[in-house]
XYZ file of C-alpha atoms in Angstrom:
725
model
C 61.840 118.428 147.587
C 61.929 121.445 148.261
C 63.423 124.199 146.313
C 64.562 125.145 150.610
C 65.310 122.086 151.045
C 67.902 121.879 147.867
C 69.713 124.565 148.383
C 70.693 123.611 152.213
C 72.106 120.816 151.035
C 75.786 120.956 149.932
C 77.867 119.702 146.703
C 79.969 117.591 148.151
C 82.786 119.600 145.340
C 81.724 123.227 146.832
C 83.654 124.549 148.582
C 84.185 123.946 151.964
C 82.771 120.845 151.676
C 85.722 118.381 148.833
C 84.341 114.956 150.671
C 85.299 114.277 146.858
C 88.019 111.237 146.603
C 89.653 112.527 144.255
C 90.087 115.892 146.095
C 92.785 113.392 148.776
C 94.858 113.506 145.818
C 94.514 117.138 144.028
C 94.925 120.433 144.994
C 92.928 122.960 143.499
C 95.349 126.038 142.288
C 92.190 128.403 140.767
C 89.094 128.211 139.705
C 88.296 125.049 138.255
C 91.940 124.215 138.443
C 93.352 121.111 140.544
C 97.008 120.017 140.103
C 98.096 116.698 140.748
C 99.950 115.409 144.368
C 102.643 113.207 142.137
C 103.751 114.831 138.889
C 102.125 118.507 140.185
C 100.106 118.994 136.226
C 98.112 121.438 136.639
C 94.987 120.690 135.074
C 91.410 122.286 133.674
C 88.360 120.432 134.257
C 88.389 121.190 138.627
C 87.679 117.706 140.240
C 86.309 114.934 137.727
C 89.180 116.183 134.865
C 91.213 115.195 138.106
C 90.115 111.731 138.189
C 90.494 110.672 134.850
C 94.100 111.847 134.837
C 95.044 110.170 138.035
C 92.734 107.246 136.650
C 94.862 106.374 133.263
C 91.117 106.620 130.975
C 92.300 109.334 128.734
C 89.421 111.599 128.811
C 89.901 115.310 128.144
C 93.095 114.540 129.768
C 96.535 113.530 129.852
C 97.453 110.119 132.185
C 99.826 110.105 135.229
C 102.111 109.359 134.626
C 103.811 109.018 138.355
C 100.139 107.992 139.763
C 100.930 104.494 142.042
C 99.235 101.577 140.773
C 96.285 100.516 143.099
C 95.364 104.201 143.208
C 95.095 104.146 139.661
C 92.945 101.347 140.000
C 91.349 102.413 143.361
C 89.168 105.750 140.449
C 89.875 102.993 137.404
C 87.107 101.293 139.694
C 85.240 104.624 140.458
C 84.850 106.201 137.277
C 83.651 102.789 136.245
C 80.399 102.356 138.731
C 79.580 105.793 138.916
C 79.922 104.518 134.624
C 77.345 102.479 135.539
C 75.091 103.982 137.809
C 75.008 106.735 135.999
C 73.585 104.258 132.730
C 71.224 102.238 134.234
C 69.576 105.715 135.858
C 69.055 106.866 132.990
C 67.973 103.641 131.148
C 70.199 103.240 128.293
C 71.503 100.189 126.650
C 75.037 99.949 125.829
C 75.636 98.712 122.473
C 79.355 98.299 121.420
C 80.771 99.259 118.142
C 83.507 97.589 117.427
C 87.036 98.812 116.363
C 89.356 96.634 115.590
C 88.601 94.652 118.527
C 88.552 97.746 121.278
C 86.228 98.354 123.602
C 87.097 102.123 123.441
C 84.228 103.322 120.586
C 80.703 102.816 122.246
C 77.019 104.207 120.834
C 74.580 104.680 123.516
C 70.798 103.978 122.460
C 68.299 105.265 124.334
C 66.167 101.890 125.033
C 62.221 102.521 123.356
C 59.534 102.189 125.616
C 56.474 100.723 124.726
C 53.071 100.357 126.850
C 50.776 98.466 124.826
C 48.085 98.962 127.957
C 48.290 104.017 128.239
C 49.618 103.144 124.167
C 51.932 105.724 124.304
C 55.099 105.329 123.246
C 57.912 107.228 125.703
C 60.650 108.519 123.586
C 63.960 107.326 121.443
C 66.916 109.295 121.127
C 70.129 109.829 118.129
C 72.658 107.647 118.692
C 75.641 109.695 120.725
C 78.241 107.934 121.058
C 81.320 108.132 124.002
C 84.046 107.047 125.187
C 83.095 104.443 127.942
C 85.482 101.587 128.279
C 83.019 99.290 129.695
C 81.599 96.112 129.852
C 78.513 96.611 127.215
C 75.551 94.102 125.425
C 77.668 93.974 122.010
C 80.249 92.111 123.864
C 77.938 90.045 125.768
C 75.998 89.053 122.686
C 78.692 88.941 119.850
C 82.166 88.327 121.545
C 81.875 85.195 120.857
C 80.420 85.561 117.085
C 83.787 87.921 116.458
C 85.940 85.627 117.340
C 84.823 83.721 114.578
C 85.295 85.716 112.172
C 88.581 87.209 113.652
C 90.275 82.668 113.898
C 88.464 82.791 109.554
C 90.674 85.997 109.014
C 94.230 84.640 111.033
C 93.889 81.886 109.353
C 93.542 83.232 105.920
C 96.430 85.406 107.234
C 98.084 81.358 107.761
C 97.481 79.377 104.576
C 98.779 82.349 101.852
C 101.238 83.416 103.881
C 100.747 86.839 104.399
C 102.923 88.557 106.676
C 101.482 89.090 110.052
C 102.354 92.718 109.340
C 99.948 93.206 107.027
C 97.212 93.703 109.492
C 98.646 97.351 110.040
C 97.881 98.087 106.373
C 95.740 101.225 105.714
C 94.297 99.237 102.950
C 93.492 96.004 105.474
C 91.397 98.048 107.698
C 89.741 99.889 104.648
C 88.615 96.456 103.559
C 87.484 95.493 106.444
C 85.232 98.732 107.225
C 84.096 98.203 103.727
C 83.154 94.464 104.244
C 80.796 95.666 106.907
C 79.712 98.510 106.435
C 78.326 96.807 102.828
C 76.721 94.373 104.763
C 75.346 90.206 104.130
C 75.752 89.170 101.039
C 78.536 90.897 99.717
C 79.951 87.812 96.878
C 83.505 87.753 96.468
C 85.775 88.495 94.234
C 86.259 85.466 91.242
C 89.847 84.513 90.370
C 89.476 86.975 86.836
C 88.141 90.090 88.758
C 91.710 90.565 90.713
C 93.808 89.392 87.859
C 91.922 91.062 85.842
C 89.939 93.841 86.210
C 90.621 94.954 89.759
C 94.594 94.879 88.519
C 94.095 97.182 85.601
C 92.545 99.563 87.877
C 94.711 99.817 89.973
C 97.273 100.174 87.306
C 94.731 103.715 86.519
C 94.050 104.729 89.851
C 98.534 104.928 89.774
C 99.004 106.275 86.807
C 96.354 109.158 88.316
C 99.096 109.565 91.331
C 101.952 109.323 89.245
C 100.402 113.143 87.930
C 99.997 114.099 91.338
C 104.019 113.335 92.066
C 103.937 114.645 88.199
C 103.426 118.161 89.739
C 106.128 117.802 92.817
C 108.688 116.899 90.648
C 108.662 120.031 88.617
C 108.619 122.098 92.168
C 111.520 119.738 94.173
C 113.053 117.613 90.650
C 114.036 113.923 91.544
C 115.824 111.064 91.209
C 115.827 108.165 88.955
C 116.845 105.381 91.332
C 118.495 101.655 89.049
C 119.747 99.533 90.885
C 119.706 94.945 89.770
C 118.399 91.926 92.026
C 118.752 88.396 91.133
C 115.289 87.056 92.190
C 114.822 82.954 93.184
C 115.132 81.709 89.996
C 117.963 83.667 88.917
C 116.553 86.729 86.847
C 118.278 88.897 86.748
C 115.728 92.306 86.584
C 116.503 96.002 87.071
C 114.123 97.247 88.688
C 113.186 101.204 87.806
C 112.289 104.053 90.337
C 112.139 107.896 90.996
C 112.625 109.496 94.880
C 111.548 112.458 96.077
C 109.691 114.308 98.638
C 106.589 112.728 98.352
C 107.528 109.505 98.150
C 110.034 107.026 96.304
C 107.560 105.085 93.645
C 107.751 102.066 91.440
C 107.975 102.950 87.419
C 109.254 98.872 86.014
C 111.250 96.500 85.420
C 112.899 94.591 82.894
C 114.478 90.957 82.484
C 117.411 91.337 81.799
C 118.616 88.290 82.341
C 118.796 87.967 77.886
C 120.848 90.776 78.006
C 124.119 91.768 78.147
C 124.401 94.759 79.933
C 127.340 96.411 78.716
C 127.308 100.245 79.345
C 125.903 101.683 76.228
C 122.653 99.044 77.022
C 122.685 100.471 80.450
C 122.302 103.628 78.792
C 119.902 103.392 77.033
C 117.690 101.954 79.415
C 118.286 105.191 81.366
C 117.731 107.844 78.482
C 113.754 105.987 78.778
C 113.315 105.597 81.608
C 114.043 109.978 81.893
C 111.685 109.777 79.144
C 109.131 108.754 80.050
C 109.527 111.570 83.785
C 110.913 114.554 81.973
C 114.172 115.806 82.039
C 112.688 118.773 83.647
C 112.041 117.392 86.441
C 115.262 114.578 86.906
C 117.756 115.855 88.223
C 120.336 112.925 89.186
C 120.261 109.232 88.583
C 121.324 107.393 91.053
C 123.119 103.501 90.061
C 125.472 101.240 92.368
C 128.472 101.628 91.629
C 129.668 98.160 89.164
C 131.664 99.608 85.864
C 129.111 100.088 83.101
C 127.202 101.423 85.659
C 129.537 104.333 85.747
C 130.441 104.869 82.311
C 126.654 104.398 81.031
C 126.505 106.936 84.205
C 129.764 109.340 82.793
C 127.676 108.669 79.304
C 124.252 109.321 79.699
C 126.030 112.649 81.285
C 127.231 114.021 78.014
C 123.761 113.376 76.612
C 121.633 114.831 78.381
C 123.760 118.554 79.521
C 121.107 119.082 82.917
C 121.625 115.630 85.509
C 123.563 114.161 86.949
C 125.044 110.822 87.561
C 125.646 110.004 91.826
C 126.647 107.004 93.016
C 124.804 105.178 95.794
C 126.242 106.331 99.113
C 125.918 103.083 101.375
C 126.703 101.023 98.105
C 130.096 103.808 98.972
C 130.198 102.822 102.517
C 129.667 99.684 102.114
C 132.661 98.946 100.056
C 135.065 101.523 102.673
C 134.514 99.311 105.788
C 135.396 96.064 102.397
C 138.032 97.802 102.383
C 139.048 97.250 106.364
C 138.536 94.036 106.444
C 140.864 93.407 103.149
C 143.611 96.048 103.838
C 143.583 95.767 107.961
C 145.661 92.907 109.731
C 143.794 93.753 113.052
C 139.809 93.252 111.275
C 140.521 90.609 109.018
C 141.407 88.703 112.178
C 139.147 90.173 114.170
C 136.312 89.579 111.720
C 137.260 86.012 110.765
C 137.276 85.436 115.407
C 134.246 86.980 115.308
C 132.356 85.009 113.101
C 133.245 81.899 114.557
C 131.982 82.275 117.101
C 128.603 82.737 115.635
C 129.125 79.688 113.802
C 130.385 77.378 116.473
C 126.378 78.978 118.284
C 124.212 79.103 115.752
C 125.393 76.511 114.331
C 124.764 73.721 117.621
C 120.971 74.257 119.101
C 121.884 73.404 122.909
C 124.710 76.736 122.618
C 122.205 78.762 120.867
C 119.741 78.091 123.815
C 121.979 78.818 126.286
C 123.491 81.771 124.694
C 119.454 82.806 125.378
C 119.579 82.159 128.806
C 122.486 84.228 129.316
C 121.541 87.295 127.518
C 117.603 87.184 128.532
C 116.643 86.663 124.519
C 119.300 88.347 123.786
C 121.009 87.348 119.644
C 124.516 87.995 118.647
C 123.619 88.142 114.821
C 123.141 91.578 114.117
C 121.091 92.666 110.293
C 121.744 95.682 108.125
C 121.289 97.449 105.299
C 124.823 95.793 103.737
C 126.683 92.507 104.373
C 129.383 94.134 105.647
C 127.463 97.015 108.003
C 126.198 93.579 109.679
C 130.036 92.436 110.019
C 130.485 95.307 111.991
C 126.892 95.795 114.042
C 127.950 92.211 115.205
C 131.041 93.194 116.019
C 129.508 95.790 117.810
C 126.732 92.884 119.223
C 129.594 90.574 120.277
C 131.411 93.142 122.765
C 127.933 94.021 124.470
C 127.958 90.717 125.249
C 131.092 89.640 126.128
C 130.173 89.166 129.364
C 127.254 87.040 128.996
C 129.679 85.262 126.589
C 132.755 84.876 129.472
C 130.562 83.936 131.938
C 128.875 81.307 129.613
C 132.173 79.197 128.455
C 133.493 79.886 131.810
C 130.146 77.729 133.735
C 130.287 74.776 134.606
C 127.752 74.068 132.763
C 130.046 74.029 129.751
C 132.877 72.401 130.988
C 130.396 69.730 132.417
C 129.463 68.783 128.108
C 130.758 67.440 125.172
C 131.104 70.801 123.810
C 134.272 72.009 126.165
C 135.386 68.306 124.749
C 136.720 68.605 121.451
C 139.636 70.868 119.554
C 137.390 73.347 118.016
C 135.331 73.746 120.987
C 138.492 74.586 122.476
C 139.063 77.046 119.985
C 136.232 79.115 120.644
C 136.609 79.491 124.504
C 140.735 80.464 124.433
C 138.855 83.166 121.748
C 135.966 84.182 124.051
C 138.357 84.161 126.969
C 140.969 86.117 125.170
C 141.072 89.121 127.333
C 143.233 90.993 126.440
C 144.046 89.797 122.825
C 140.598 89.471 121.387
C 138.200 91.298 122.713
C 140.478 94.872 122.591
C 140.554 94.373 119.262
C 136.861 94.220 119.061
C 136.973 97.681 120.323
C 139.544 98.396 118.061
C 137.669 97.641 115.143
C 134.588 99.701 116.660
C 136.169 102.970 117.014
C 136.744 102.681 112.779
C 133.741 101.137 111.458
C 131.213 102.540 114.302
C 131.163 106.676 112.728
C 130.503 106.057 108.930
C 127.704 103.765 110.492
C 126.965 106.584 111.905
C 126.604 107.978 107.917
C 125.079 105.350 106.616
C 121.615 105.272 108.507
C 121.833 108.882 107.346
C 121.996 107.979 103.937
C 120.253 105.332 104.304
C 117.079 107.619 105.884
C 114.058 108.844 104.579
C 115.025 112.218 105.311
C 116.329 113.848 102.209
C 120.438 113.634 102.619
C 122.327 115.155 100.701
C 122.810 118.583 102.668
C 124.517 116.597 105.005
C 126.675 113.686 103.827
C 129.339 116.198 103.340
C 130.061 117.335 106.490
C 129.173 113.832 107.745
C 132.017 112.148 106.011
C 134.197 115.150 107.677
C 132.951 115.038 111.116
C 133.319 110.450 110.788
C 136.622 111.699 109.551
C 137.408 113.501 112.919
C 135.800 111.887 114.900
C 137.575 108.381 114.304
C 140.690 110.971 115.012
C 139.467 111.738 118.291
C 138.467 107.683 119.510
C 142.391 106.594 118.572
C 143.373 109.857 120.635
C 144.712 111.920 117.722
C 147.301 109.893 117.104
C 148.274 109.505 113.259
C 150.066 106.120 113.752
C 146.684 105.004 113.845
C 144.099 106.407 112.523
C 146.153 107.975 109.106
C 145.578 103.650 107.923
C 142.039 104.112 107.709
C 141.825 107.869 106.868
C 143.415 106.814 103.175
C 140.983 103.945 102.023
C 138.192 106.876 103.343
C 139.818 109.467 101.058
C 140.511 106.880 98.530
C 136.665 106.007 98.293
C 135.386 109.442 98.955
C 137.292 111.511 96.761
C 137.666 109.015 94.304
C 134.151 107.214 94.015
C 131.367 109.075 96.600
C 132.362 113.049 96.196
C 130.447 114.825 94.004
C 129.017 118.368 92.761
C 126.342 117.774 94.602
C 126.799 117.154 97.875
C 129.028 120.553 97.560
C 126.040 122.209 96.312
C 124.548 121.079 99.611
C 126.952 121.741 101.885
C 126.555 125.695 101.596
C 123.366 126.140 100.511
C 121.848 123.886 104.135
C 121.534 127.033 105.708
C 121.976 125.190 109.665
C 125.653 124.774 108.145
C 126.101 128.262 106.009
C 125.604 130.102 109.322
C 127.117 129.033 111.186
C 130.275 131.041 112.855
C 132.984 128.200 111.810
C 131.571 127.261 107.522
C 134.666 128.082 105.195
C 133.936 127.468 102.474
C 137.348 125.896 100.022
C 137.570 125.531 96.731
C 135.955 122.318 96.196
C 133.094 122.843 97.503
C 132.514 126.490 94.945
C 134.146 123.666 92.441
C 131.159 121.776 93.232
C 128.433 124.511 94.251
C 129.103 126.749 90.075
C 129.838 122.863 88.270
C 125.270 122.237 89.104
C 124.427 126.312 88.616
C 126.252 125.480 85.766
C 124.615 121.915 85.179
C 121.495 123.397 86.593
C 120.350 125.891 85.170
C 121.416 126.222 81.671
C 119.818 130.024 80.958
C 123.396 132.203 81.727
C 120.764 135.432 82.721
C 118.819 133.282 85.104
C 123.145 131.473 86.350
C 123.941 135.752 86.617
C 120.729 136.102 89.080
C 121.395 132.911 91.113
C 124.346 134.418 91.876
C 123.874 137.091 93.386
C 120.884 136.198 95.184
C 123.370 133.934 96.455
C 125.429 137.669 97.760
C 122.630 138.262 99.421
C 122.008 134.780 101.213
C 125.302 134.434 102.951
C 124.494 138.391 104.037
C 121.434 137.306 105.014
C 118.582 139.661 103.491
C 115.142 139.839 103.213
C 113.505 137.011 104.828
C 116.188 134.944 104.846
C 117.487 137.973 108.474
C 114.216 137.452 109.526
C 114.015 135.913 113.441
C 111.362 133.541 112.248
C 114.459 132.131 109.629
C 116.891 131.828 111.674
C 115.680 129.949 114.354
C 114.348 127.200 112.060
C 118.072 126.727 110.881
C 118.408 123.569 112.329
C 114.431 122.505 112.797
C 113.276 122.568 109.781
C 114.631 120.978 106.900
C 117.120 122.025 104.198
C 114.862 122.402 102.099
C 111.071 123.189 104.237
C 113.615 125.966 104.869
C 113.371 127.650 101.558
C 110.620 127.256 100.806
C 109.411 129.417 103.637
C 112.361 131.901 103.064
C 113.933 132.168 100.378
C 111.057 133.707 98.094
C 112.336 137.375 97.558
C 114.658 134.935 95.144
C 112.954 132.753 93.176
C 115.614 131.745 91.124
C 117.890 130.012 94.012
C 114.818 129.383 96.071
C 113.825 126.781 92.727
C 118.218 125.878 92.419
C 118.608 124.923 96.239
C 114.896 123.055 96.416
C 115.744 121.259 93.365
C 119.443 119.912 95.217
C 118.832 119.944 98.760
C 115.447 117.378 98.215
C 117.028 114.570 96.922
C 118.079 111.044 98.105
C 121.531 109.890 98.178
C 121.565 106.058 97.664
C 119.384 103.581 96.387
C 117.720 102.345 100.240
C 114.689 102.485 98.387
C 114.909 99.840 95.539
C 116.255 97.249 98.048
C 112.645 97.858 99.641
C 111.146 97.650 96.920
C 112.968 94.289 95.865
C 110.984 91.571 98.459
C 107.604 93.352 97.250
C 108.282 92.518 93.953
C 109.240 88.474 94.829
C 105.904 88.608 95.635
C 104.115 89.328 92.728
C 106.515 87.289 90.345
C 106.263 84.363 91.619
C 102.693 81.460 92.512
C 103.047 81.479 96.235
C 103.281 84.574 98.173
C 106.134 84.998 100.527
C 106.231 86.814 103.398
C 107.324 90.330 102.880
C 110.602 90.288 105.349
C 111.937 94.712 104.813
C 115.627 95.743 105.381
C 113.216 97.968 108.473
C 112.566 93.868 110.201
C 115.194 94.312 112.362
C 115.533 90.172 113.153
C 118.023 86.602 112.958
C 114.952 86.122 109.706
C 116.626 88.846 107.227
C 119.660 86.373 107.085
C 119.596 83.910 104.657
C 120.785 80.736 105.865
C 123.768 80.683 103.906
C 124.455 83.617 105.661
C 129.035 83.283 106.831
C 127.887 84.950 110.286
C 125.606 82.224 110.994
C 126.701 79.076 108.616
C 129.532 77.262 109.942
C 132.755 77.032 107.713
C 133.758 73.658 108.211
C 134.862 73.974 111.341
C 133.589 71.354 113.343
C 135.913 68.006 113.398
C 134.704 64.479 112.551
C 133.552 63.188 116.889
C 132.666 67.214 117.260
C 130.556 66.351 113.952
C 129.718 63.304 116.210
C 129.074 64.882 119.077
C 126.108 67.713 117.322
C 123.609 65.150 115.813
C 123.674 63.175 119.472
C 123.112 66.511 121.547
C 120.316 68.092 118.910
C 118.063 64.914 118.110
C 114.434 65.722 118.345
C 114.822 69.370 118.554
C 112.772 71.432 117.269
C 114.193 74.325 117.303
C 116.269 74.035 114.313
C 114.515 72.566 110.977
C 117.726 71.567 109.712
C 121.544 70.829 110.990
C 124.483 69.529 109.106
C 127.688 68.337 110.261
C 130.615 69.761 108.480
C 130.110 72.924 107.372
C 126.397 72.746 106.003
C 123.766 75.491 106.740
C 121.861 75.820 109.229
C 118.607 77.903 109.666
C 116.786 79.545 113.205
C 113.686 80.267 113.866
C 111.822 80.528 116.199
C 113.807 84.868 117.304
C 112.932 87.388 118.715
C 113.611 90.286 116.338
C 113.829 93.013 119.036
C 117.271 94.178 120.384
C 117.248 95.490 123.629
C 119.048 98.232 125.376
C 122.757 96.210 127.315
C 121.834 96.783 132.247
C 124.896 97.588 132.994
C 127.013 96.666 135.861
C 126.481 92.211 134.161
C 129.945 91.910 132.677
C 133.690 91.001 134.748
C 135.374 94.483 135.598
C 137.331 95.140 133.137
C 140.089 98.525 132.489
C 140.065 98.184 128.793
C 135.874 97.401 127.964
C 134.253 100.852 126.711
C 132.003 102.819 128.789
C 127.457 101.602 128.957
C 126.352 103.719 125.858
C 129.198 102.196 123.416
C 127.594 98.674 124.223
C 124.603 99.654 122.609
C 122.842 98.684 119.062
C 120.205 100.397 118.510
C 122.561 103.514 118.905
C 125.298 105.428 117.530
C 124.862 108.635 119.015
C 125.956 107.669 121.901
C 128.658 105.812 122.195
C 131.827 106.822 123.365
C 135.329 106.695 122.091
C 137.695 106.879 125.647
C 138.590 103.290 125.360
C 141.741 103.626 127.145
C 144.708 102.582 124.405
C 147.931 103.131 126.166
C 149.551 100.040 125.106
C 150.082 99.255 121.870
C 147.556 96.330 120.467
C 150.002 95.371 117.535
C 152.400 94.101 119.917
C 150.471 91.624 122.173
C 147.966 90.307 119.458
C 147.544 86.208 119.756
C 147.252 84.992 116.268
C 145.582 81.604 116.658
C 148.024 79.751 114.059
C 145.803 77.277 114.156
C 142.465 78.140 113.542
C 143.516 81.165 110.968
C-alpha cells in the first residue's frame, strides 16, 4: 500500500473517527485522558487503558467498581480475542510460567523457524514477561502433570496432619520455588539431616537473627514475657519470650514439672533471662497475676533497680469480667442461662442443624482470647440471633419434635421466649462488658498499647456510665469492681508515663494530668535513668515538649500527632532533645500483655509431641478453638433420662458429631465454619428492648450503640427459674 493510501485511512481512535467500542463507555476529557461513564474516574493512556479498566484486568489501571457485569464480560472477551490475534499474527508460542496455580504470569518465546531447503535460521528472541490471561501451551500440556504434583503435596499435608494455612507460609512458597529451580534428581533430606544437621544450622541462623533484634532492643528497649502452661502430657512448661516493636521472639522453655515454683525460684529464672537479654535492654517483665509471680517481680525490682514488673493487662481484664460474673447477680444468672441454651443445642446434632438453617450457617459460640471474654462475646452472639432463636423455638418443627416434650426442652424454650426477663438481662450484661472487651482487643493487638491503656480504661468507665444513662446506682457496682482491679493490680507507673508522653493525648485541649500521672512519670524517670545529670536534662526537656518547642511544633509534627504511632512520632521529631527522645521511645514501645506467649503454645506443642498436631492460634476464630469439654459446649447434667433416650435415638447415624454422650458428658463438634458474618438487620421480631443493629455485631465493638431504653427497673421484673438454677 502506498504512503498516500495509508494517509487516507483514519485510525478508529483518531479525533473525529471514534469507532472503537470503548468510546460508548467513556468520554475524552483531555490529551489521552478518558473518563469512565460508570465510576467517573479519569485515566490516562487513552481508550486502550479504559478497556482494561472496564474489563477488570488490572493491567496498569484499576478495575471499575461500578461497571455492569455484561459490559465487563464483553470487554474481557474482546481483549482476549485481540491478544490471541496478535499472538498468531506475530507467530509466537506462549509458554506459561506457573505461579502457584495462577495463569497471570506468562512468558512468551518467539518461535524458532528454520528452512532446511534454504538453510536459513529465521531468528530468535529473548524471553519477556507479559500479564495476559489466556489458555497457553503449558496449560494444555502441563496441567495434568501439575494436578498430579499438587495432589501429592496435598496428600503429604493430609497424612502428616499439617494445618492447611501452612501453604500461606512464605517459607513454603520459597521451598517450592527452590525445588523447581533445582530440577530433576533432588535427593530429599534424611531423618538425620532434618533432626540434626539442618536443625543446628537453623539454630545458628536464629542466633544471627537474634543479634539483629538486640540492636533494636538497645534503641527501643524490650519486654521479657514469661508464662506457664501444661501440655497434653501434663508437663508444666514455662516459656520465656522477648517483645519489642520489631516483633516477639521465643528465647527458650523450661520443663518445671519437678520444680517447686516458689517466688524465689521464679525470681531466679527471671533473673537469668535478664542476664541473657542484657539488663540495659530490659524495661519491664510481664507475667500473669499469680501471687508467686507478683512477689518474684517485686523481688527482682529490688535487685534490678532499672526495670519494672508489670502484670498482664489481658489477665487483669479477664479477672474483672470474672468478678462481674461472680459478684453481680444479674450477670451470674444470665451467663448460666446462656450456657444452658448453648449446651442444650450443641449437644444435639439435630438441633444444631436446625440452628444453622435459621442462622444461615453462623454459630452461637464466639471463642476469644480469654475464658470470660468468650462468655460475654457468646452472650453477644445470642443477642445477635435472638430473633432466629425465638423463631426456631416457636416453629412447627420444634413443637413436633421430641425435644419440645422433655422437661429440659421446656425449660430452654421458656428461657428463649422470655423477652422481658432473660433478653433484657443479656443487654444489661453487654452494657458493662463490651467497653472492657474493647480494651482487651487493644492490649491483645500487635500495636504497642502502652501509650493508650490508661486513657482506654478511663474511656471504658465513661462508656459504661453512659450505657446506664448516668444512673449511679446502675453502674456503681461495676465501677467498684473495675477500680479494685485497676488500682490494686493493673495500674502501673509505665501506664501513667505512656499516657503523658503520647502526643495524641498530651496536646489534646482536654489533657489535664493529675498527680498520679506525674508521679508515675517521675517514678519511671528515676528508675530508668540512673544518672542524675541525665534526669535533670530530661526534666528540662519535658517543658519543651509541653510547649511544643523546636521540632515538636513544626507543621509536620502537629499533623502526625494523631496519625503516627507514639514511638514513631518521637523517633521522627524528638532529635532536638535526644535524652527525652530515648526515654519516651523506650516507654511507648512496650507491650501490656502476654499474647505473644499464648500464641506460641501450640507451636511448642507441635515440637514436643512425637506426632505433629494442627496449629490453632488465638487469631483463628472458630469452634475448633474450643475444647470439647468447654462449658459453653458440654452439657452439665442438663438431660433427664427420657431426654437422653430421645437424644440417642434422634442422632443415630449422624456423622457430623463424632462422639455424643448423654447425661452431661461432652461432645466433639466438627465441620464448623470459622467465619462470623455481620447480622442482617430487620429479620427479628419487633422488640422495644432490642439493641440497634450496631450493638448486635460480633466482629466490631466500636459500633456498639448503648442507647437501649432502661425505663423499667430490671431487678423488679427478673424471673428466676429456681428449678433450673
